[in-house]
Each structure stands twice: as structure tokens, then as C-alpha cells.
């Protein structure tokens, strides 16, 4: 069967990143269950369309129930800043709002309520929100059509995405995961929205996840402002022929982490990690992390505590248990959490190491 682009339906797809077989990104077994080789059998590959440019998950054979995570403070702060900017631009008009949420949790609805909006679950609304939601849709063309249909004729669609340029430019290969079906550039999003009858009118950039973009789109044909052209141009420079370079980062990252863990173990340093995030699943499994090298992974989500990292025997524990363990070093799998965990866990100051493709970096 011919594979077709999830966004435009074209069959001209090229593989830009292939991780082989890894554990399912959102299946965390009970901590006392034996590690089963069958956990690490799920293909994970990113293809890119030669026509619309959409980078996409090639296939997903996983069927799992994801434990709900805790929304990071950095994400909440960025959401508040984004809503302020949209309001200042005069785009928060009307009184009704619809949100296409992310399965990872988090919502912008309370922020819109403060501006007088009421959630409406049927019919078109003046404001439609999508913060990292649309990337979870296998059928991208249908997903964009649904969001366009939910937006009133004079309304605005707000879409926030983790920039493919940031993923490529910073070697964030482990942003690829099961359940995330699409990875966008602004140029590609303009193409997909145009097919749904909408135009991007403005955009804002944020530092979240190394590079996040919020765009505003409206029905009909509208000229984009300078911000849209600037983001598109910047992304184009990073992405020009460089997406395949992601593959070259994988082995270096995995090797650097494995070497760091082994060196720490040889020196008698007891290492833990913080953040049982989906992007840590493939990394820890491919690096051969085990309890002799990594004693545990702390996470604030009660739904993940008492489980283990898939493909490994490393247990997931609470932040309180992490402090009680008095670790020699703590690997932070999500750099955006650094400010928050430093404030909440001052006992661990001086022991944080942020995961990086070049190797963990002391912070």
C-alpha cells in the first residue's frame, strides 16, 4: 500500500529520521513488572512530504492509555504571555471560544474566560484554540478542516506548535514519538490552512521547547504581516536540506548519555533523573539505562509514580522520594523545567545536569 502524506495526500515521502524499534512513548508498566523484550518492538520513523513539506510520523502501531502528566509552570507562563499578546493585537473579538486540547493536558480556557469568553462545544465560535493539539491527529487534512469549520466567519484560529526548525536546528530528535503525527514549519502550516480556506495573518515566537510559534489564522485570503514572513524566512534557513541531519545526532546523543552514566557509576555517583517525559522513553531505552546506571526517574505526575520507564527497569518515583534519596546527580530530561524544579527542590541545588545531544550539562 502506497503511503500518502497526512496533510496533502501526496505520495512523495522521504524518510528523514529512523529510530528503528523502540518502546511505546506513553506506556509506563508497573514498576515491579519484569522488562519484556516485546516492549521494544514499535517502529518509529519520521517522513517528510516533498510537496507540502509536512514532517510526519510514518506509522504508529501503539495502542496505549497515556498517564496524564502535570502541566509545567513554563507552559502555563507561556500560555498567559501568548494570550496577552493576542489580546494586544486586537484579535480576541467576540464572546465564544472552542478549544481543541492536547491529550497531555493543559488548557487556555481560563485565560479566555478572564477576557469575557464562554466555552461553546457546538457550532462555530469567534475564537478557536489549539495548543499542541492538532499534531495528535493522524488525518491532518481532516483535522485542519475541522478547526476551520469550528471558526466563525469573522473569527480567529490560534494554533501553537513546536517548530520543526527548532527540532532540526537543536538536534531534538527525541521530539519524535508515537502519537505525535505531525511536525510543522510555518510555511507548511500556511499551505495546509490555505487548503482549509484560511490564511495566516500573524505569528509570535516563544522560547518554550527551544522554539515554539503561535499563529493566528482567519477565513479567506489575507496578507500576512511582517512577523509571519520573518518566522517563515528564519525557519527556511534552518530547514534548507538539513532535516536528514537529525539522524546523525541520534547515535552521538545516545552514546554521550551512556558514557556519562557509566562514568558516574564508575566514580560511585548515584544518578537519578527528573521528568518521565515521552521524549525520554526512546533515549533511555536506546542508551541502555538500567537501575545500575540510573537509580530512578522522578516525576510530579501521581499517575506515573509507581510505574517504570518502558524498556528499562528504572522506576518512576515522586519528587519527595528523589530528595530523600540524596542523589549525587540528577539528569533533567526536559530543560524547560529547570527554573521550576530548582525553586521547588532547593535541596538538590548544584546537582542538576540538563540533557543535551552533546552530553549532560551541569547547571
Coordinates of C-alpha atoms in Angstrom, one line a residue:
X1 CA 0.0 0.0 0.0
X2 CA 1.4 3.4 -1.0
X3 CA 2.0 5.7 1.9
X4 CA 0.5 9.2 1.5
X5 CA 1.1 12.5 3.2
X6 CA -1.1 13.0 6.2
X7 CA -1.6 16.7 5.2
X8 CA -1.9 16.9 1.4
X9 CA -2.3 13.3 0.3
X10 CA 0.8 13.2 -1.9
X11 CA 2.9 10.1 -2.2
X12 CA 6.3 11.8 -2.5
X13 CA 7.6 11.0 1.0
X14 CA 11.2 10.8 2.1
X15 CA 12.4 9.3 5.4
X16 CA 14.4 11.9 7.4
X17 CA 14.7 10.1 10.7
X18 CA 14.5 6.4 11.6
X19 CA 14.9 5.2 15.2
X20 CA 14.3 1.5 14.4
X21 CA 12.1 -0.1 17.1
X22 CA 11.6 1.5 20.5
X23 CA 9.1 1.3 23.4
X24 CA 5.7 2.9 23.0
X25 CA 6.1 6.5 24.1
X26 CA 3.2 6.6 26.5
X27 CA 3.1 3.1 28.0
X28 CA 4.6 3.0 31.5
X29 CA 4.4 -0.5 33.0
X30 CA 4.0 -1.2 36.8
X31 CA 7.4 -0.8 38.5
X32 CA 7.5 -4.4 39.7
X33 CA 6.7 -5.9 36.3
X34 CA 9.6 -7.7 34.5
X35 CA 11.0 -6.0 31.5
X36 CA 9.6 -7.7 28.4
X37 CA 11.6 -7.6 25.1
X38 CA 8.2 -7.1 23.4
X39 CA 8.1 -3.6 24.9
X40 CA 10.7 -2.5 22.4
X41 CA 9.2 -3.6 19.1
X42 CA 7.5 -0.4 17.9
X43 CA 8.8 1.2 14.7
X44 CA 9.5 5.0 15.0
X45 CA 10.2 6.9 11.8
X46 CA 9.7 10.4 10.5
X47 CA 8.9 11.0 6.9
X48 CA 8.7 14.4 5.1
X49 CA 6.4 15.3 2.2
X50 CA 8.2 16.7 -0.9
X51 CA 5.1 18.7 -1.8
X52 CA 3.7 20.4 1.3
X53 CA 6.8 19.9 3.5
X54 CA 4.9 18.3 6.4
X55 CA 7.2 16.2 8.6
X56 CA 5.2 13.3 9.9
X57 CA 5.1 10.1 11.9
X58 CA 5.3 7.3 9.3
X59 CA 3.3 4.7 11.2
X60 CA 2.0 4.1 14.7
X61 CA 1.2 0.6 15.9
X62 CA 0.9 1.5 19.5
X63 CA -2.4 1.5 21.4
X64 CA -1.8 2.7 24.9
X65 CA -3.5 4.8 27.6
X66 CA -1.2 7.7 28.5
X67 CA -0.9 8.6 32.2
X68 CA -1.8 12.3 32.5
X69 CA 1.1 14.5 33.2
X70 CA 1.4 17.7 35.3
X71 CA 1.4 20.8 33.2
X72 CA 4.8 22.6 33.7
X73 CA 4.9 26.1 35.0
X74 CA 6.9 27.2 31.9
X75 CA 4.0 26.1 29.8
X76 CA 1.4 27.9 31.9
X77 CA 3.6 31.1 31.9
X78 CA 3.9 31.0 28.1
X79 CA 0.2 30.5 27.7
X80 CA -0.5 33.6 29.7
X81 CA 2.0 35.6 27.8
X82 CA 0.5 34.4 24.5
X83 CA -3.0 35.4 25.4
X84 CA -1.8 38.8 26.4
X85 CA -0.1 39.3 23.0
X86 CA -3.2 38.1 21.1
X87 CA -5.3 40.5 23.1
X88 CA -3.0 43.4 22.5
X89 CA -3.1 42.6 18.7
X90 CA -6.9 43.1 18.8
X91 CA -7.7 39.5 17.8
X92 CA -9.7 38.5 20.8
X93 CA -13.1 39.6 19.5
X94 CA -16.5 38.2 20.3
X95 CA -17.6 36.1 23.3
X96 CA -17.4 32.4 22.4
X97 CA -14.4 30.0 22.4
X98 CA -13.7 26.4 21.4
X99 CA -10.6 24.5 22.4
X100 CA -9.1 21.5 20.6
X101 CA -7.0 20.4 23.5
X102 CA -3.8 18.3 23.8
X103 CA -4.1 14.8 25.4
X104 CA -1.1 15.8 27.6
X105 CA -3.4 18.2 29.5
X106 CA -3.3 21.9 30.0
X107 CA -5.9 24.5 28.8
X108 CA -6.1 28.1 27.8
X109 CA -9.8 28.4 28.5
X110 CA -9.5 30.0 32.0
X111 CA -7.3 32.7 30.4
X112 CA -10.0 33.4 27.8
X113 CA -12.7 33.4 30.5
X114 CA -10.8 36.3 32.1
X115 CA -11.4 38.2 28.8
X116 CA -15.2 37.5 28.9
X117 CA -15.3 34.4 26.7
X118 CA -17.6 31.4 27.3
X119 CA -16.8 27.9 26.1
X120 CA -19.1 26.6 23.4
X121 CA -18.9 23.0 22.4
X122 CA -21.2 23.1 19.3
X123 CA -21.2 25.3 16.3
X124 CA -18.7 27.9 15.2
X125 CA -17.1 30.3 17.7
X126 CA -15.2 33.6 17.4
X127 CA -12.0 32.1 18.9
X128 CA -10.7 28.6 18.4
X129 CA -7.7 27.4 20.4
X130 CA -5.3 24.7 19.6
X131 CA -2.2 24.4 21.7
X132 CA -0.2 21.3 20.6
X133 CA -3.5 19.6 19.9
X134 CA -3.5 19.2 16.1
X135 CA -0.2 17.3 16.0
X136 CA -2.0 14.4 17.7
X137 CA -4.4 13.9 14.7
X138 CA -3.5 11.1 12.3
X139 CA -5.5 12.6 9.5
X140 CA -4.1 16.1 9.2
X141 CA -6.2 17.3 6.3
X142 CA -9.4 16.4 8.2
X143 CA -8.0 18.0 11.4
X144 CA -7.4 21.4 9.7
X145 CA -10.8 21.2 8.0
X146 CA -12.5 20.6 11.4
X147 CA -10.7 23.6 13.0
X148 CA -11.7 25.8 10.1
X149 CA -15.3 24.7 10.4
X150 CA -15.3 25.5 14.1
X151 CA -14.1 29.0 13.5
X152 CA -16.8 31.6 12.9
X153 CA -16.6 33.6 9.6
X154 CA -15.1 36.6 11.3
X155 CA -13.3 34.6 14.0
X156 CA -9.7 33.6 14.6
X157 CA -8.0 30.3 14.9
X158 CA -5.0 30.2 17.2
X159 CA -2.5 27.3 16.6
X160 CA 0.6 26.8 18.7
X161 CA 3.3 24.4 17.5
X162 CA 6.8 23.2 18.4
X163 CA 8.8 24.5 15.4
X164 CA 10.4 21.9 13.2
X165 CA 13.2 24.3 12.7
X166 CA 13.9 24.2 16.4
X167 CA 13.8 20.4 16.4
X168 CA 16.2 20.2 13.5
X169 CA 18.4 23.1 14.4
X170 CA 18.9 21.9 18.0
X171 CA 19.1 18.2 17.3
X172 CA 15.9 17.4 19.2
X173 CA 15.5 14.0 17.5
X174 CA 13.6 12.6 20.5
X175 CA 10.8 15.1 19.9
X176 CA 9.7 12.3 17.5
X177 CA 7.3 10.0 19.4
X178 CA 4.3 7.8 18.9
X179 CA 1.1 9.7 19.0
X180 CA 2.7 12.8 17.6
X181 CA 1.7 12.6 13.9
X182 CA 2.9 15.9 12.5
X183 CA 5.8 18.4 12.9
X184 CA 5.4 21.8 11.3
X185 CA 7.1 24.7 9.8
X186 CA 5.1 27.9 9.3
X187 CA 5.4 27.6 5.6
X188 CA 3.8 24.1 5.7
X189 CA 1.1 25.3 8.1
X190 CA 0.2 28.2 5.7
X191 CA -0.2 25.6 2.9
X192 CA -2.4 23.3 5.0
X193 CA -4.6 26.1 6.3
X194 CA -4.9 27.5 2.8
X195 CA -6.4 24.2 1.7
X196 CA -8.9 24.6 4.5
X197 CA -9.9 28.1 3.3
X198 CA -7.9 30.1 5.9
X199 CA -4.9 32.4 5.9
X200 CA -2.2 33.1 8.5
X201 CA -2.3 36.7 9.4
X202 CA 0.3 37.0 12.2
X203 CA 2.6 34.9 14.4
X204 CA 4.6 35.1 17.7
X205 CA 7.7 33.2 18.7
X206 CA 8.5 31.9 22.2
X207 CA 11.5 30.1 23.8
X208 CA 9.4 27.2 25.1
X209 CA 10.8 23.8 24.0
X210 CA 13.6 25.6 22.3
X211 CA 11.3 27.3 19.8
X212 CA 7.5 27.5 19.8
X213 CA 5.4 29.5 17.5
X214 CA 1.8 30.7 17.9
X215 CA 0.0 31.7 14.7
X216 CA -3.4 33.4 14.1
X217 CA -5.4 32.4 11.0
X218 CA -8.6 33.8 9.6
X219 CA -11.1 32.7 6.9
X220 CA -10.4 33.9 3.4
X221 CA -7.4 35.4 1.7
X222 CA -5.4 37.8 3.8
X223 CA -1.9 39.2 3.5
X224 CA 0.5 38.0 6.3
X225 CA 2.2 40.6 8.4
X226 CA 6.0 41.1 8.7
X227 CA 6.1 38.7 11.7
X228 CA 4.9 35.8 9.5
X229 CA 7.4 36.5 6.8
X230 CA 10.2 36.8 9.3
X231 CA 9.4 33.4 11.0
X232 CA 9.0 31.7 7.7
X233 CA 12.3 33.0 6.4
X234 CA 14.2 32.1 9.6
X235 CA 12.7 28.6 9.6
X236 CA 13.5 28.1 5.9
X237 CA 17.2 28.9 6.5
X238 CA 17.4 26.2 9.2
X239 CA 15.4 23.6 7.3
X240 CA 17.1 24.0 3.9
X241 CA 18.3 20.5 3.3
X242 CA 19.1 19.9 7.0
X243 CA 16.2 17.7 8.2
X244 CA 18.2 14.4 7.4
X245 CA 20.9 15.8 9.8
X246 CA 18.7 14.7 12.7
X247 CA 19.7 11.1 12.0
X248 CA 23.3 12.0 12.6
X249 CA 22.6 13.4 16.1
X250 CA 20.9 10.2 17.4
X251 CA 23.9 8.0 17.9
X252 CA 26.0 10.8 19.3
X253 CA 23.3 11.7 21.8
X254 CA 22.7 8.1 22.9
X255 CA 26.5 7.4 23.2
X256 CA 27.1 10.6 25.2
X257 CA 24.4 9.8 27.7
X258 CA 25.5 6.2 28.1
X259 CA 29.1 7.3 28.6
X260 CA 28.1 9.9 31.2
X261 CA 26.0 7.3 33.1
X262 CA 28.8 4.7 33.1
X263 CA 31.4 7.3 34.2
X264 CA 29.2 8.4 37.1
X265 CA 28.7 4.8 38.1
X266 CA 32.4 4.0 38.0
X267 CA 33.0 7.0 40.2
X268 CA 30.4 5.9 42.7
X269 CA 28.0 8.7 41.9
X270 CA 24.4 7.7 42.3
X271 CA 22.4 9.2 39.4
X272 CA 18.7 9.8 39.2
X273 CA 16.7 11.6 36.5
X274 CA 13.8 14.1 36.7
X275 CA 11.0 14.0 34.1
X276 CA 9.4 10.7 32.9
X277 CA 8.5 12.5 29.7
X278 CA 7.7 10.8 26.4
X279 CA 10.8 12.2 24.9
X280 CA 12.9 10.4 27.5
X281 CA 11.4 7.0 26.6
X282 CA 13.4 6.3 23.4
X283 CA 16.5 8.0 24.7
X284 CA 16.8 6.0 27.9
X285 CA 15.9 2.7 26.2
X286 CA 18.4 3.2 23.4
X287 CA 21.1 4.3 25.9
X288 CA 20.6 1.0 27.8
X289 CA 19.7 2.8 31.0
X290 CA 19.1 0.3 33.9
X291 CA 19.0 0.6 37.6
X292 CA 22.7 0.0 38.0
X293 CA 23.3 3.2 36.0
X294 CA 20.1 5.2 36.7
X295 CA 18.5 4.6 40.1
X296 CA 15.1 6.2 39.3
X297 CA 13.2 8.9 37.4
X298 CA 11.2 11.4 39.5
X299 CA 8.0 12.9 38.1
X300 CA 5.4 15.1 39.6
X301 CA 2.5 13.2 38.0
X302 CA 0.9 10.8 40.5
X303 CA -0.3 8.8 37.5
X304 CA 3.3 7.9 36.6
X305 CA 4.6 7.3 40.0
X306 CA 4.8 3.6 40.9
X307 CA 5.5 2.7 37.2
X308 CA 8.8 2.3 35.4
X309 CA 10.3 3.7 32.2
X310 CA 9.3 1.3 29.3
X311 CA 12.1 -0.9 28.0
X312 CA 14.1 -0.5 31.3
X313 CA 13.8 -1.5 34.9
X314 CA 14.2 2.1 36.1
X315 CA 11.3 3.0 38.5
X316 CA 9.4 6.3 38.4
X317 CA 9.3 7.9 41.8
X318 CA 7.9 11.1 43.4
X319 CA 9.9 14.3 43.8
X320 CA 9.9 13.8 47.6
X321 CA 11.4 10.4 47.1
X322 CA 14.1 11.9 44.9
X323 CA 15.1 14.4 47.6
X324 CA 15.1 11.6 50.2
X325 CA 17.4 9.5 48.1
X326 CA 20.0 12.3 48.3
X327 CA 21.3 11.7 44.7
X328 CA 24.8 12.7 43.6
X329 CA 23.5 13.9 40.3
X330 CA 20.1 14.5 38.7
X331 CA 19.6 14.3 34.9
X332 CA 16.8 16.7 33.8
X333 CA 15.2 15.3 30.7
X334 CA 13.2 18.5 30.0
X335 CA 15.3 21.6 30.1
X336 CA 12.2 23.9 30.3
X337 CA 11.6 22.5 33.8
X338 CA 14.9 23.8 35.2
X339 CA 13.6 27.0 36.8
X340 CA 10.6 25.3 38.3
X341 CA 12.4 22.3 39.8
X342 CA 15.2 24.5 41.2
X343 CA 12.6 26.5 43.0
X344 CA 10.6 23.5 44.3
X345 CA 13.6 21.3 45.2
X346 CA 16.2 23.6 46.6
X347 CA 17.8 20.7 48.4
X348 CA 19.1 19.5 45.0
X349 CA 20.9 22.7 44.0
X350 CA 24.3 22.0 42.4
X351 CA 23.3 18.5 41.3
X352 CA 21.3 19.3 38.2
X353 CA 22.5 18.1 34.8
X354 CA 20.4 19.1 31.7
X355 CA 20.1 16.5 29.0
X356 CA 21.7 17.7 25.7
X357 CA 22.7 15.9 22.5
X358 CA 26.4 16.7 23.3
X359 CA 26.0 15.1 26.7
X360 CA 24.5 16.2 30.1
X361 CA 25.5 19.7 31.1
X362 CA 25.8 20.9 34.7
X363 CA 23.5 23.8 35.6

